[in-house]
Structure formats: structure tokens, C-alpha cells
PDB file of C-alpha atoms in Angstrom:
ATOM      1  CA  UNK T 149     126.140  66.582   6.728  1.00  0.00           C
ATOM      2  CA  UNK T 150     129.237  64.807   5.695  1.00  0.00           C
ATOM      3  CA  UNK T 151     131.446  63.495   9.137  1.00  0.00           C
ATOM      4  CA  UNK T 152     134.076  65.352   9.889  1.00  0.00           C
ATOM      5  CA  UNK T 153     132.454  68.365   8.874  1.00  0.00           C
ATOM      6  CA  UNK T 154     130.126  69.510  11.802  1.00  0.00           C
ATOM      7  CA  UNK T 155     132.406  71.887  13.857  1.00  0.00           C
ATOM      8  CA  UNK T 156     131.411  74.033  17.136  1.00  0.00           C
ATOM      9  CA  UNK T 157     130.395  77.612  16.056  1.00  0.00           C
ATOM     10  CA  UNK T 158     132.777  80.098  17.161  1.00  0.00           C
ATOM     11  CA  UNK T 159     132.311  83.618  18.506  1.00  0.00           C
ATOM     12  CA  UNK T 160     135.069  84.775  16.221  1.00  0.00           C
ATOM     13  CA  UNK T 161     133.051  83.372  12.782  1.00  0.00           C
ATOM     14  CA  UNK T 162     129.741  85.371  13.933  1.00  0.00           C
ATOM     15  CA  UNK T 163     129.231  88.849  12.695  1.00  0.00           C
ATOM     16  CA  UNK T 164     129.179  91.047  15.456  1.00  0.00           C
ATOM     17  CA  UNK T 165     126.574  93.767  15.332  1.00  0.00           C
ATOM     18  CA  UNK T 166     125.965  96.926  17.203  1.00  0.00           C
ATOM     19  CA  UNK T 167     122.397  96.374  17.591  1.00  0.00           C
ATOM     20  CA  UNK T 168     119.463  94.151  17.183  1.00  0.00           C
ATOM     21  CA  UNK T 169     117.956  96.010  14.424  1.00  0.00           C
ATOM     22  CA  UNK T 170     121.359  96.212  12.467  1.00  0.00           C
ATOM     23  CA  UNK T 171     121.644  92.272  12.852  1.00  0.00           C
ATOM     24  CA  UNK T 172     118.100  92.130  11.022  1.00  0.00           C
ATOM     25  CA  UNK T 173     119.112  94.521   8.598  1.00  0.00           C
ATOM     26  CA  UNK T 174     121.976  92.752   8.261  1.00  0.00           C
ATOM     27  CA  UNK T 175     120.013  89.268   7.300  1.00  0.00           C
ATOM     28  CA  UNK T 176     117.553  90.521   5.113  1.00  0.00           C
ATOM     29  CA  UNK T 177     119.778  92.325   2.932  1.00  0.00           C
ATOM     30  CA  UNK T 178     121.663  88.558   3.070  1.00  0.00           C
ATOM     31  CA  UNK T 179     118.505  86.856   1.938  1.00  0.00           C
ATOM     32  CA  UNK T 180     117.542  88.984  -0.310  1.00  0.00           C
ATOM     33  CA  UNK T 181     120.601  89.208  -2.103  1.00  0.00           C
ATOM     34  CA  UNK T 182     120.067  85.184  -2.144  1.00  0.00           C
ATOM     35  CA  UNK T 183     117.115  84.936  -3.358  1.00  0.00           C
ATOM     36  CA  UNK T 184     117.909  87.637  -6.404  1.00  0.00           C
ATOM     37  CA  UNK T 185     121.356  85.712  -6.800  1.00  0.00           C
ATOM     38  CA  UNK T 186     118.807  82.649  -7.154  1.00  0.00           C
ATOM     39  CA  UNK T 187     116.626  83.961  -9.691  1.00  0.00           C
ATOM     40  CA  UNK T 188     119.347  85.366 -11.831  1.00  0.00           C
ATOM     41  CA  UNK T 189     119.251  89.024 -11.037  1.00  0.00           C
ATOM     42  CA  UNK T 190     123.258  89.293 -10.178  1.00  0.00           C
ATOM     43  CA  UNK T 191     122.889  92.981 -10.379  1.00  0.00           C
ATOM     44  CA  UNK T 192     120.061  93.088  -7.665  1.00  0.00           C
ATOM     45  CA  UNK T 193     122.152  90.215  -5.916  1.00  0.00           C
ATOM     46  CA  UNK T 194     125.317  92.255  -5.633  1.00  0.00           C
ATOM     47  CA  UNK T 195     123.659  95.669  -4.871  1.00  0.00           C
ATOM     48  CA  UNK T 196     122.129  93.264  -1.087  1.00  0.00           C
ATOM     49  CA  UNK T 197     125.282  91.998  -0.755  1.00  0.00           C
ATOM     50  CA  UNK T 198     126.843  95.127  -0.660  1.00  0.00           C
ATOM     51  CA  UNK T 199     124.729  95.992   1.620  1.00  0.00           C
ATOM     52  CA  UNK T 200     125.226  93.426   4.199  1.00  0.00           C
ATOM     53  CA  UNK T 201     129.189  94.379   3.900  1.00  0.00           C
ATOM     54  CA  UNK T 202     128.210  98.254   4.700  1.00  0.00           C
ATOM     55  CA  UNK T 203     126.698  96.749   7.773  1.00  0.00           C
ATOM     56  CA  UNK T 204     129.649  94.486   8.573  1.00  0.00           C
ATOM     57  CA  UNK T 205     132.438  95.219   6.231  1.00  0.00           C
ATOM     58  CA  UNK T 206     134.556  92.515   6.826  1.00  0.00           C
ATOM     59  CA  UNK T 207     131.638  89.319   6.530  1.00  0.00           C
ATOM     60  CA  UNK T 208     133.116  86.217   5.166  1.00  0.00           C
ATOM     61  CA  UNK T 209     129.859  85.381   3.979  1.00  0.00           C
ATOM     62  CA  UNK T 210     128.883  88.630   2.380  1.00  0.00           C
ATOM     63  CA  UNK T 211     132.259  88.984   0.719  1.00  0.00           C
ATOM     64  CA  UNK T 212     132.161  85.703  -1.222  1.00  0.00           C
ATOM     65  CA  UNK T 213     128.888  86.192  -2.763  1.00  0.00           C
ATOM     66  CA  UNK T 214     130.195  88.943  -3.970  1.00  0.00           C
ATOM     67  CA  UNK T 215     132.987  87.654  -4.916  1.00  0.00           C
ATOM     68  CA  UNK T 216     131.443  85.309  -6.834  1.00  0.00           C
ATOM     69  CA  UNK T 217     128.939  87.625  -8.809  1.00  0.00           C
ATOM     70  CA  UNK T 218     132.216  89.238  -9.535  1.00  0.00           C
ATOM     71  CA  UNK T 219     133.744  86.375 -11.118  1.00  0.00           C
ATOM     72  CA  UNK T 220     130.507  85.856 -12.912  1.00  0.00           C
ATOM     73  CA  UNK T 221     131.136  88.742 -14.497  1.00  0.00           C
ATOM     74  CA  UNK T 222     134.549  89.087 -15.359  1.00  0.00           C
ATOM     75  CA  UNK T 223     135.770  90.920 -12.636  1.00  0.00           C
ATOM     76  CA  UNK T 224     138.677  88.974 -11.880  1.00  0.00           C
ATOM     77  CA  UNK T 225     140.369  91.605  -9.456  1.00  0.00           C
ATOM     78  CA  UNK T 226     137.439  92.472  -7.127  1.00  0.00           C
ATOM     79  CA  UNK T 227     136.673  88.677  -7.047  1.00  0.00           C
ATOM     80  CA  UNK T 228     140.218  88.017  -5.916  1.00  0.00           C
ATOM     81  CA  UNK T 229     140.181  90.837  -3.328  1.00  0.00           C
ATOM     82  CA  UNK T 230     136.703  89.951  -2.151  1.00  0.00           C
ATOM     83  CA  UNK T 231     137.498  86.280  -1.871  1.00  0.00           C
ATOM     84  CA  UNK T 232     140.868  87.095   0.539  1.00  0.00           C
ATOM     85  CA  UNK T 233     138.416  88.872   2.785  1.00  0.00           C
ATOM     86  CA  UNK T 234     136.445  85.709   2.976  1.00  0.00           C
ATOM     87  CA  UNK T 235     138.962  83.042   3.405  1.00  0.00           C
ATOM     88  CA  UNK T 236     140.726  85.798   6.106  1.00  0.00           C
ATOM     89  CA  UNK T 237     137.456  86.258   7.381  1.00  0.00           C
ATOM     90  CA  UNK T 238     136.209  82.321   7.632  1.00  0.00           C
ATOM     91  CA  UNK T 239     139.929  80.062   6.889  1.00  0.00           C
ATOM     92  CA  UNK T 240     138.412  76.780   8.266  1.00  0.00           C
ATOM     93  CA  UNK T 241     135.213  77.613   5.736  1.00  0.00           C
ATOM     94  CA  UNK T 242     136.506  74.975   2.545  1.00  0.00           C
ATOM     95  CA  UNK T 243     133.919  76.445   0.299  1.00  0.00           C
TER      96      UNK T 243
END
């Protein structure tokens, strides 16, 4: 980790869930979706990430995968509306 780049976690960057089991649900679809985006499978990729934003529709996380399998391919205006939720949703994220 780079210095100046370790910050205190905030309640208002964590997803909030309405349950325990929708916070699971919520982070397997995520690393799933990772681990397709990984291997190549941007279809399978997308179709988690979705998921997770079904769960919690406005996750800065969620929303810039997406956003970035959108980009991949050549879907410049849900990648732009996808990566405003994430910078909204996360502003002191640089990535």
C-alpha cells in the first residue's frame, strides 16, 4: 500500500444490507462475477454484477465493474451512467 493511501473505512462507503443472508448473497454474487470477469466470461461477469446491484442498487463497487464490462463492449452510455453511480457512490475511490 502506497502512503497516503490507507484511509479509515467509513460507514457511509459500506453497503448497507437488510440482513445477514442478503450481505452473503450480496458477496458471492461479487466474487463470482470476479472470478468470471477473471477468466474472460464478461457475459457471466455482468449477469453477478447485476446481481449484487439488485441487492444494493446503488454499490460503488458493483456499478464500476459493470461499468467497465460495458466499456469493454462498446457500451459507451451505460458505462458512463454506471461509472457516475460509482464515483457518486465512492468520490474519494481514485480508481
Amino acid at each position: 500500500m502506497a502512503c497516503g493511501t490507507a484511509k479509515k473505512a467509513t460507514t457511509a462507503n459500506k453497503p448497507e444490507f437488510a440482513s445477514e443472508t442478503q450481505r452473503l448473497e450480496f458477496e458471492s454474487a461479487f466474487y463470482q462475477g470476479n472470478k468470471e470477469k477473471i477468466i474472460g466470461n464478461n457475459k457471466d461477469a455482468a449477469r453477478y454484477f447485476a446481481m449484487c446491484l439488485r441487492i444494493s442498487p446503488n454499490n460503488p463497487a458493483a456499478s464500476y465493474e459493470l461499468a467497465m464490462i460495458a466499456l469493454k463492449t462498446g457500451d459507451n452510455k451505460t458505462a458512463e451512467f454506471l461509472a457516475a453511480i460509482a464515483c457518486k457512490g465512492d468520490p474519494e475511490n481514485k480508481w
